[in-house]
Amino acid sequence: MLLRMLWQSLFEGRRRKALAALTVALSATLVTTLFALSVDVGDKMAREMKSYGSNIRVTPKSETMSLVVGGVDYNPLKDKETLAESDLWKIKDIFWRNNIVGLAPRLTAPVTVQVGGRDGAGKASVIGTYFDQRVPLPDDAQYRTGVRTINPFWEVAGAWPTEPDPDDTAAQVETVLVGAALAERLGVAAGDRLTLAPRGEGVTADPRSVTVSGVLRTGGPEDNAIVAPLALAQALTGLAGRVQAVDVSALTIPENELSSKARRDTGDLTAEQYDSWYCSAYVSSIAHQIEEAIVNAAARPVWQVAAGEGAVIGRIQTLLLVVSLAAVAAAAMGVSALMNTTILERAREIGLMKALGAAGWEIHALFLGEAGLVGLIGGAFGVLCGWGVAQAVGWGVFGSGVDMPLITIPIVLVISVLTVLVGSILPARTITRLHPVEVLHGRA
Amino acid sequence: MTFFITTLAHALVPLALVVALLPAAASSAPTGGISGGRAVARHGGTLLMVGVGLILGALAALVAALQASETEISTLLHSVAFGVGALTLLALALSAGTRRLGAPLLTGVGLLLVGVLAARGVFEAWAWSMDRSLTATDVINTELIVNCAGLIVGAALVALLAAVTWRVALTAGRLAAGLALAVVLVAEVLTGSASALLGLLRLDMVTVTSGRISYVAKVTMLDPWVVYMDLALVGALVLVAFLRRPRVPAVPAAASSAERVAHRRHRARAVGHRQWRTAVAAVGALLLVTISYQDLYASLPPSLSPAEPVEMDAAGELRIPIDAVKDGTLHRYAYIASDGHRVRFFLINRYDPEHAYIGVVYDACMICGDDGYIQKGDEIICIACNVRIFRPTIGKAGGCNPIPLDHTVEDDTIVITRAALEKGARYFSEVVEVEATDPVTGETVINLKAPYQYDYGGRTYFFGSEDSYETFRADPEAYTGEDEARYLRIQGHQSTEG
Amino acid sequence: MAPMDQLAVARTRDAADATPDARREVIGAEGLGRRFGTVEALVDVTFTVRQGDFLAIMGPSGSGKTTLLNILSLLDAPTSGSCRLDGIETATLSEADRVVIRREKVGLVFQTFHLIPYLSAVENVMLAQHYHSIADRDEAFAALERVGMGHRADHLPSQLSGGEQQRVCIARALINAPALILADEPTGNLDADNEARVMDLLDSLRHEGRTIVLVTHNPELGARADSILRLQHGRAV
């Protein structure tokens, strides 16, 4: 009976209910948008923290003494300190060596580029690294590693460059990759010849002539650089046998309380905790072991999302919550006013129900049930609109669509219903106070 | 999500039952009949005690977290719950004898028990979920929302269970409710005594005796089943309430309107009772499904794929063709060593089927022991520590990699010798019953039933009599012959390639 | 004591009660008074209504008719005196208990009908059943047939004439077999034809042994009652 009444009374006062639903829909749109954006990033961060693979960047120790003021790096030693290429195999010799999937060193050389057969030169940098380089290990002389292992998603139109064998010191680098954006800027394609001349103070090295073997697309800074075998960058900088950084890819287990405690300070751990941490493949313990293996090196896990979008979202999430809260409060107040009118308008009906012997909760259930349904409908509309707005914001701000996490739907619906119910609290008190004798005997 | 619902259910369902059953068990009428709203007001004291208890429990958890005094506080709470629970049980027994004295006493002590159980419940829920964070990052994400929802849903289900069971218990009557309450209290007192004793033992406040240890061990095993028993009791109450449901008398065809109205009143009452019973059954079933899913399925460690038993050929060699194992999946085998150790090992192709490089390893890890490895999709995972093993390194020692097993490759066959498998027997703890030979007398003995046994060089020798045992002990090497010493895990990795 | 228990007790007590007039007492009002602030709306009203009586309460506007009606229908409580309804003392009941007694004991007929606009005729009757115990469409339909409204059971109130609405209202008042039917100017909004039909309906109810209290200022209607309680300035005259 209650359900039948609920259904039939739903169409009473349609215009006002539509208005209330619209109010809720507006706030739900905002909440959906904000939720979709921030939960999406939150999910990515959680996935990153829980993933079974991590990246570690190994740099010379002094470079990690960061002296960044206002976005400008004031570390005077930046790019000056280097690691020895001959130490790299030690990374594959730590306790968790079998969990190191691969590694790729990095050395950046600023150069002037001259495209063969054309006049004029442009500035660019050469990133020297391993593609699939042989790195002899004590127990595996044929071990090969490089960016092709640790960055399987790099796309090359053309061929990968050929790398000189480490034992053949006379071999010269002949081929390089050009990042997609740079290739477009310079107007080069696979097969073109480039002349690379070192740029920068105090570097005396001969210009080198190389062939472009392919065009590289990574979505990262490599798109704007020339990516070459490490030996070329070493030659162009005069830093023979040195590297600036090493990217390491490792199989790890998800972070948990122990590892976050260790990340803060390994000194806080008890001996037992330290052992269990050291013998677990946390990214932090692997990084710690790399630091132990290579003198003067600092190894840091690279949290891509946490460092990028996460840093932004963490700071603005409070703001998002406050805005959402304000929207919800405004909607609740709007609904409250509408609900009040509804109840006053239907006072006779309420009086009659009381006269027929309805318990207070039965009348409340009817009106709050109606309000809840209105909230649900408004919320559903809001989710749809919010999804659209989130897409628009995604394309406008991030240049890509936003995957709306599914959890947004139930959350927004619950919030919408709660909005309406909160808005109905004050009006519902009118129901309790209403005295049937005041409304029943009036003339029609 | 189900973890948090289950944790709350384990911690708070006993409280819900005590709250629900006390009014019926302590009522003056055999079958109660109070209408909703007024009864809630009448039981305001209970609600207040629940609230106070919950707050105290939360405070206790806070203090325990800040002062790292979890054992002390948990022991205190368990001891108090044990004492008050026992008192309540006494009061219940008394009220069965003399109602006039017993019922008010039961109500009073019961109220105290409600507060204590609420405090203990919150504290236990906190303690059980301490190692389980709501999410990996502090930015709002799906996992965080779902887990918070789990907490809310769990608390709501338990509260709902208390509310609806209370109503059905009134129909089930004083006897049924009293009996159910007695069972709940006995379970709480029993498990409470063990938990309190365990705490006292750990705090060195009572001396450790083997009797106490075995009491604690036995009773603590019951702990996870208490909530199932509680839910079964709820089911039984529903059944009793069903048997005692109000019946609707038949109405004559030519009934007066007053008779029809009376009939309608009976029907309304019957429908009302049915709805309460359905509500209890639904809430109970929902809780049961959730916690049994979590306890019996979701929280179980992954199980190993079956191992194929292997037999040695006459030359004491095991030959496995590479073609049979190069498909990229994990091929697990088991060999029973001479003294009964079940030695598991597996073969897996480290690269693709076109390039067969077979890793031949024991199904055990130097660090984690013999829990073994499983394959999930393309990943090989150590069960004990959840580490993903980088497949090309399988067969190399180090880290959490499986321990390499000595073998040779002849053409397209992998050859593993009996001696190699025997050497790794000590990596595995599982022992099956086999026939062994007394090295002194040469008689056949059953390894698990032999009266004497002696470990030498990592091998276990079994003896049929004390004489042969003593003879062996005096000069083991005279009897061990060519048996090589086995590896022990604490020795660390042995180099397998020269 | 909970109202339901009280109801049960009242039933047994009535059976044992040997009053001079053998018919059971439905209303026993003694010295009823109701003040609103300093205004005395009702002063010391005493009367008895027995089962099967048809009492008319008459008086000019402002004489306290409606106040008395509200007290009799348990919508309001007296500030002094006592009022037994079917053996239950109602003057001291709480609001919640009055709701319980009201749905059991009182059927109300209003001048302006008060049907729920979005429920059909039969659903309006079923609503009274629902609040009392449980909705039963067949029984509600039979009640509508009884007042000659069976053929319009599924019409909304807005599709019914005033007289038809009032008959639905009477069917609703009767549906729970109340001890007392209270009609407040039931024909005030009706034309002469419909007035006659409604009054005939009330007459036939009386002949079935129903107890009716009719509040009206129309002397013609009052004349059809067994007895008349006249109010003037809140006092019975």
Coordinates of C-alpha atoms in Angstrom, one line a residue, chain C:
Chain C
M1 CA -0.5 -0.4 29.6
A2 CA -0.2 -0.5 25.8
P3 CA -3.4 0.6 24.1
M4 CA -3.9 -2.8 22.5
D5 CA -3.9 -4.4 25.9
Q6 CA -6.2 -1.7 27.1
L7 CA -8.6 -2.5 24.3
A8 CA -8.7 -6.1 25.3
V9 CA -9.3 -5.3 28.9
A10 CA -12.1 -2.9 28.0
R11 CA -13.8 -5.7 26.0
T12 CA -13.9 -8.1 28.9
R13 CA -15.0 -5.4 31.4
D14 CA -17.9 -4.4 29.2
A15 CA -19.3 -7.9 29.2
A16 CA -19.3 -8.0 33.0
D17 CA -20.8 -4.5 33.5
A18 CA -24.4 -4.6 34.4
T19 CA -25.8 -1.2 33.7
P20 CA -29.5 -0.2 34.1
D21 CA -29.6 0.4 30.4
A22 CA -28.4 -2.9 29.0
R23 CA -27.0 -1.4 25.8
R24 CA -23.3 -0.8 25.9
E25 CA -22.0 2.7 26.5
V26 CA -20.1 4.1 23.6
I27 CA -19.5 7.7 24.8
G28 CA -19.5 8.6 28.4
A29 CA -18.6 12.3 28.7
E30 CA -18.5 13.8 32.2
G31 CA -17.8 17.5 32.9
L32 CA -15.8 17.9 29.6
G33 CA -14.0 21.2 29.4
R34 CA -11.5 22.6 26.9
R35 CA -9.7 25.9 27.2
F36 CA -7.6 27.6 24.6
G37 CA -5.5 30.0 26.6
T38 CA -8.1 32.1 28.4
V39 CA -11.0 31.2 26.1
E40 CA -13.3 28.5 27.4
A41 CA -14.4 26.7 24.3
L42 CA -16.2 23.9 26.1
V43 CA -17.5 24.0 29.7
D44 CA -18.7 21.1 31.8
V45 CA -20.4 19.0 29.1
T46 CA -21.9 15.7 30.3
F47 CA -23.7 13.2 28.2
T48 CA -23.9 9.5 27.3
V49 CA -24.3 7.8 24.0
R50 CA -25.2 4.1 23.9
Q51 CA -24.8 1.6 21.1
G52 CA -27.3 2.3 18.3
D53 CA -27.9 5.9 19.4
F54 CA -28.1 8.7 16.8
L55 CA -27.1 11.9 18.5
A56 CA -27.1 15.3 16.9
I57 CA -24.9 18.0 18.3
M58 CA -26.3 21.3 17.3
G59 CA -25.6 24.9 17.9
P60 CA -24.6 28.1 16.1
S61 CA -21.0 28.7 14.8
G62 CA -18.6 29.1 17.7
S63 CA -20.7 27.2 20.1
G64 CA -18.1 24.6 20.6
K65 CA -19.5 21.9 18.3
T66 CA -16.2 21.4 16.5
T67 CA -14.2 21.4 19.7
L68 CA -16.4 18.7 21.1
L69 CA -16.2 16.7 17.9
N70 CA -12.4 16.9 18.0
I71 CA -12.4 15.6 21.5
L72 CA -14.8 12.8 20.7
S73 CA -12.8 11.8 17.6
L74 CA -9.6 11.8 19.7
L75 CA -8.0 14.5 17.5
D76 CA -7.8 16.7 20.6
A77 CA -7.8 16.1 24.4
P78 CA -10.0 17.9 26.9
T79 CA -8.4 20.1 29.5
S80 CA -10.8 19.0 32.2
G81 CA -13.4 16.2 32.8
S82 CA -13.3 12.7 31.5
C83 CA -14.4 11.0 28.3
R84 CA -14.8 7.3 27.9
L85 CA -14.9 5.9 24.4
D86 CA -16.2 2.4 24.3
G87 CA -15.0 1.9 27.9
I88 CA -11.6 3.4 27.5
E89 CA -10.7 6.6 29.3
T90 CA -9.3 8.8 26.6
A91 CA -8.8 12.2 28.3
T92 CA -5.4 11.2 29.7
L93 CA -4.0 9.2 26.7
S94 CA -0.9 10.3 24.9
E95 CA -1.0 11.4 21.3
A96 CA 0.5 8.1 20.1
D97 CA -2.1 6.1 22.0
R98 CA -4.9 8.2 20.8
V99 CA -3.9 7.3 17.2
V100 CA -4.1 3.6 18.0
I101 CA -7.6 4.0 19.6
R102 CA -8.8 6.3 16.9
R103 CA -8.1 3.9 14.0
E104 CA -9.9 1.1 15.9
K105 CA -12.9 3.0 17.3
V106 CA -13.8 6.0 15.3
G107 CA -15.0 6.5 11.7
L108 CA -14.9 10.1 10.5
V109 CA -17.1 11.7 7.8
F110 CA -16.1 15.2 6.8
Q111 CA -18.0 18.1 5.3
T112 CA -15.3 18.4 2.6
F113 CA -14.9 14.6 2.1
H114 CA -11.1 14.7 2.3
L115 CA -10.3 12.0 -0.2
I116 CA -6.7 11.6 -1.3
P117 CA -6.7 13.1 -4.8
Y118 CA -4.3 10.7 -6.4
L119 CA -5.9 7.5 -5.1
S120 CA -9.0 5.9 -6.7
A121 CA -12.2 5.5 -4.6
V122 CA -11.4 2.0 -3.7
E123 CA -7.8 2.9 -2.8
N124 CA -9.0 5.6 -0.5
V125 CA -11.0 3.0 1.4
M126 CA -8.1 0.7 1.4
L127 CA -5.9 3.4 2.9
A128 CA -8.1 3.3 6.0
Q129 CA -7.8 -0.5 6.1
H130 CA -4.0 -0.2 5.7
Y131 CA -3.6 2.2 8.6
H132 CA -5.9 0.0 10.7
S133 CA -4.4 -3.4 9.8
I134 CA -3.9 -4.5 6.3
A135 CA -5.4 -3.5 2.9
D136 CA -8.0 -5.8 1.4
R137 CA -9.4 -4.8 -2.0
D138 CA -12.3 -7.2 -2.0
E139 CA -13.6 -6.0 1.3
A140 CA -13.1 -2.4 0.3
F141 CA -15.0 -3.0 -2.9
A142 CA -17.8 -4.6 -1.1
A143 CA -18.0 -1.5 1.2
L144 CA -18.2 0.7 -1.8
E145 CA -21.0 -1.4 -3.3
R146 CA -22.9 -1.1 0.0
V147 CA -23.0 2.7 -0.5
G148 CA -23.9 2.3 -4.2
M149 CA -20.5 3.2 -5.4
G150 CA -19.2 -0.1 -6.7
H151 CA -19.5 1.0 -10.3
R152 CA -17.1 3.9 -9.7
A153 CA -14.6 2.2 -7.5
D154 CA -11.6 2.9 -9.8
H155 CA -12.4 6.6 -10.4
L156 CA -10.3 9.3 -9.0
P157 CA -12.1 11.7 -6.6
S158 CA -11.8 14.5 -9.2
Q159 CA -14.0 12.3 -11.5
L160 CA -16.7 11.9 -8.9
S161 CA -19.5 14.3 -7.9
G162 CA -19.8 15.7 -4.4
G163 CA -22.5 13.2 -3.4
E164 CA -20.4 10.4 -4.7
Q165 CA -17.3 11.6 -2.9
Q166 CA -19.3 11.8 0.3
R167 CA -20.5 8.2 -0.1
V168 CA -16.9 7.0 -0.6
C169 CA -16.1 8.9 2.5
I170 CA -18.8 7.1 4.4
A171 CA -17.7 3.7 3.1
R172 CA -14.2 4.6 4.3
A173 CA -15.6 5.6 7.8
L174 CA -17.4 2.3 8.0
I175 CA -14.7 0.0 6.7
N176 CA -13.1 -0.8 10.1
A177 CA -16.4 -1.4 11.9
P178 CA -15.8 1.5 14.3
A179 CA -17.8 1.8 17.6
L180 CA -18.6 5.3 16.7
I181 CA -19.3 7.2 13.5
L182 CA -18.7 10.9 13.7
A183 CA -20.2 13.0 10.9
D184 CA -19.3 16.7 10.7
E185 CA -21.8 18.6 8.6
P186 CA -21.8 15.7 6.1
T187 CA -24.3 17.4 3.8
G188 CA -22.8 20.9 4.0
N189 CA -21.4 20.8 0.6
L190 CA -24.2 18.9 -1.1
D191 CA -27.3 19.8 -3.1
A192 CA -30.7 18.7 -1.9
D193 CA -30.8 15.4 -3.8
N194 CA -27.5 14.2 -2.6
E195 CA -28.2 15.5 0.9
A196 CA -31.3 13.2 1.0
R197 CA -29.3 10.2 -0.2
V198 CA -26.6 10.7 2.3
M199 CA -29.0 11.2 5.2
D200 CA -30.9 8.0 4.1
L201 CA -27.6 6.2 4.2
L202 CA -27.0 7.4 7.7
D203 CA -30.5 6.4 8.7
S204 CA -30.0 2.9 7.3
L205 CA -26.8 2.6 9.3
R206 CA -28.5 3.5 12.4
H207 CA -31.1 0.8 11.8
E208 CA -28.2 -1.7 11.6
G209 CA -27.3 -0.7 15.1
R210 CA -24.4 1.7 14.3
T211 CA -23.8 4.5 16.7
I212 CA -23.8 7.9 15.0
V213 CA -23.0 11.3 16.2
L214 CA -23.9 14.0 13.8
V215 CA -22.6 17.6 14.1
T216 CA -24.8 20.1 12.2
H217 CA -26.4 23.5 12.5
N218 CA -29.2 22.4 10.2
P219 CA -32.4 21.8 12.3
E220 CA -33.9 19.6 9.7
L221 CA -31.1 17.2 9.9
G222 CA -31.0 17.4 13.6
A223 CA -34.6 16.4 13.8
R224 CA -33.8 13.0 12.3
A225 CA -31.7 12.1 15.3
D226 CA -32.9 10.3 18.4
S227 CA -31.6 12.9 20.7
I228 CA -30.0 16.3 20.4
L229 CA -27.2 17.9 22.3
R230 CA -27.5 21.7 22.0
L231 CA -24.4 23.8 22.6
Q232 CA -24.4 27.5 23.4
H233 CA -21.1 29.3 24.2
G234 CA -19.5 26.0 25.0
R235 CA -22.2 24.8 27.4
A236 CA -24.9 22.2 26.9
V237 CA -28.3 23.8 27.1

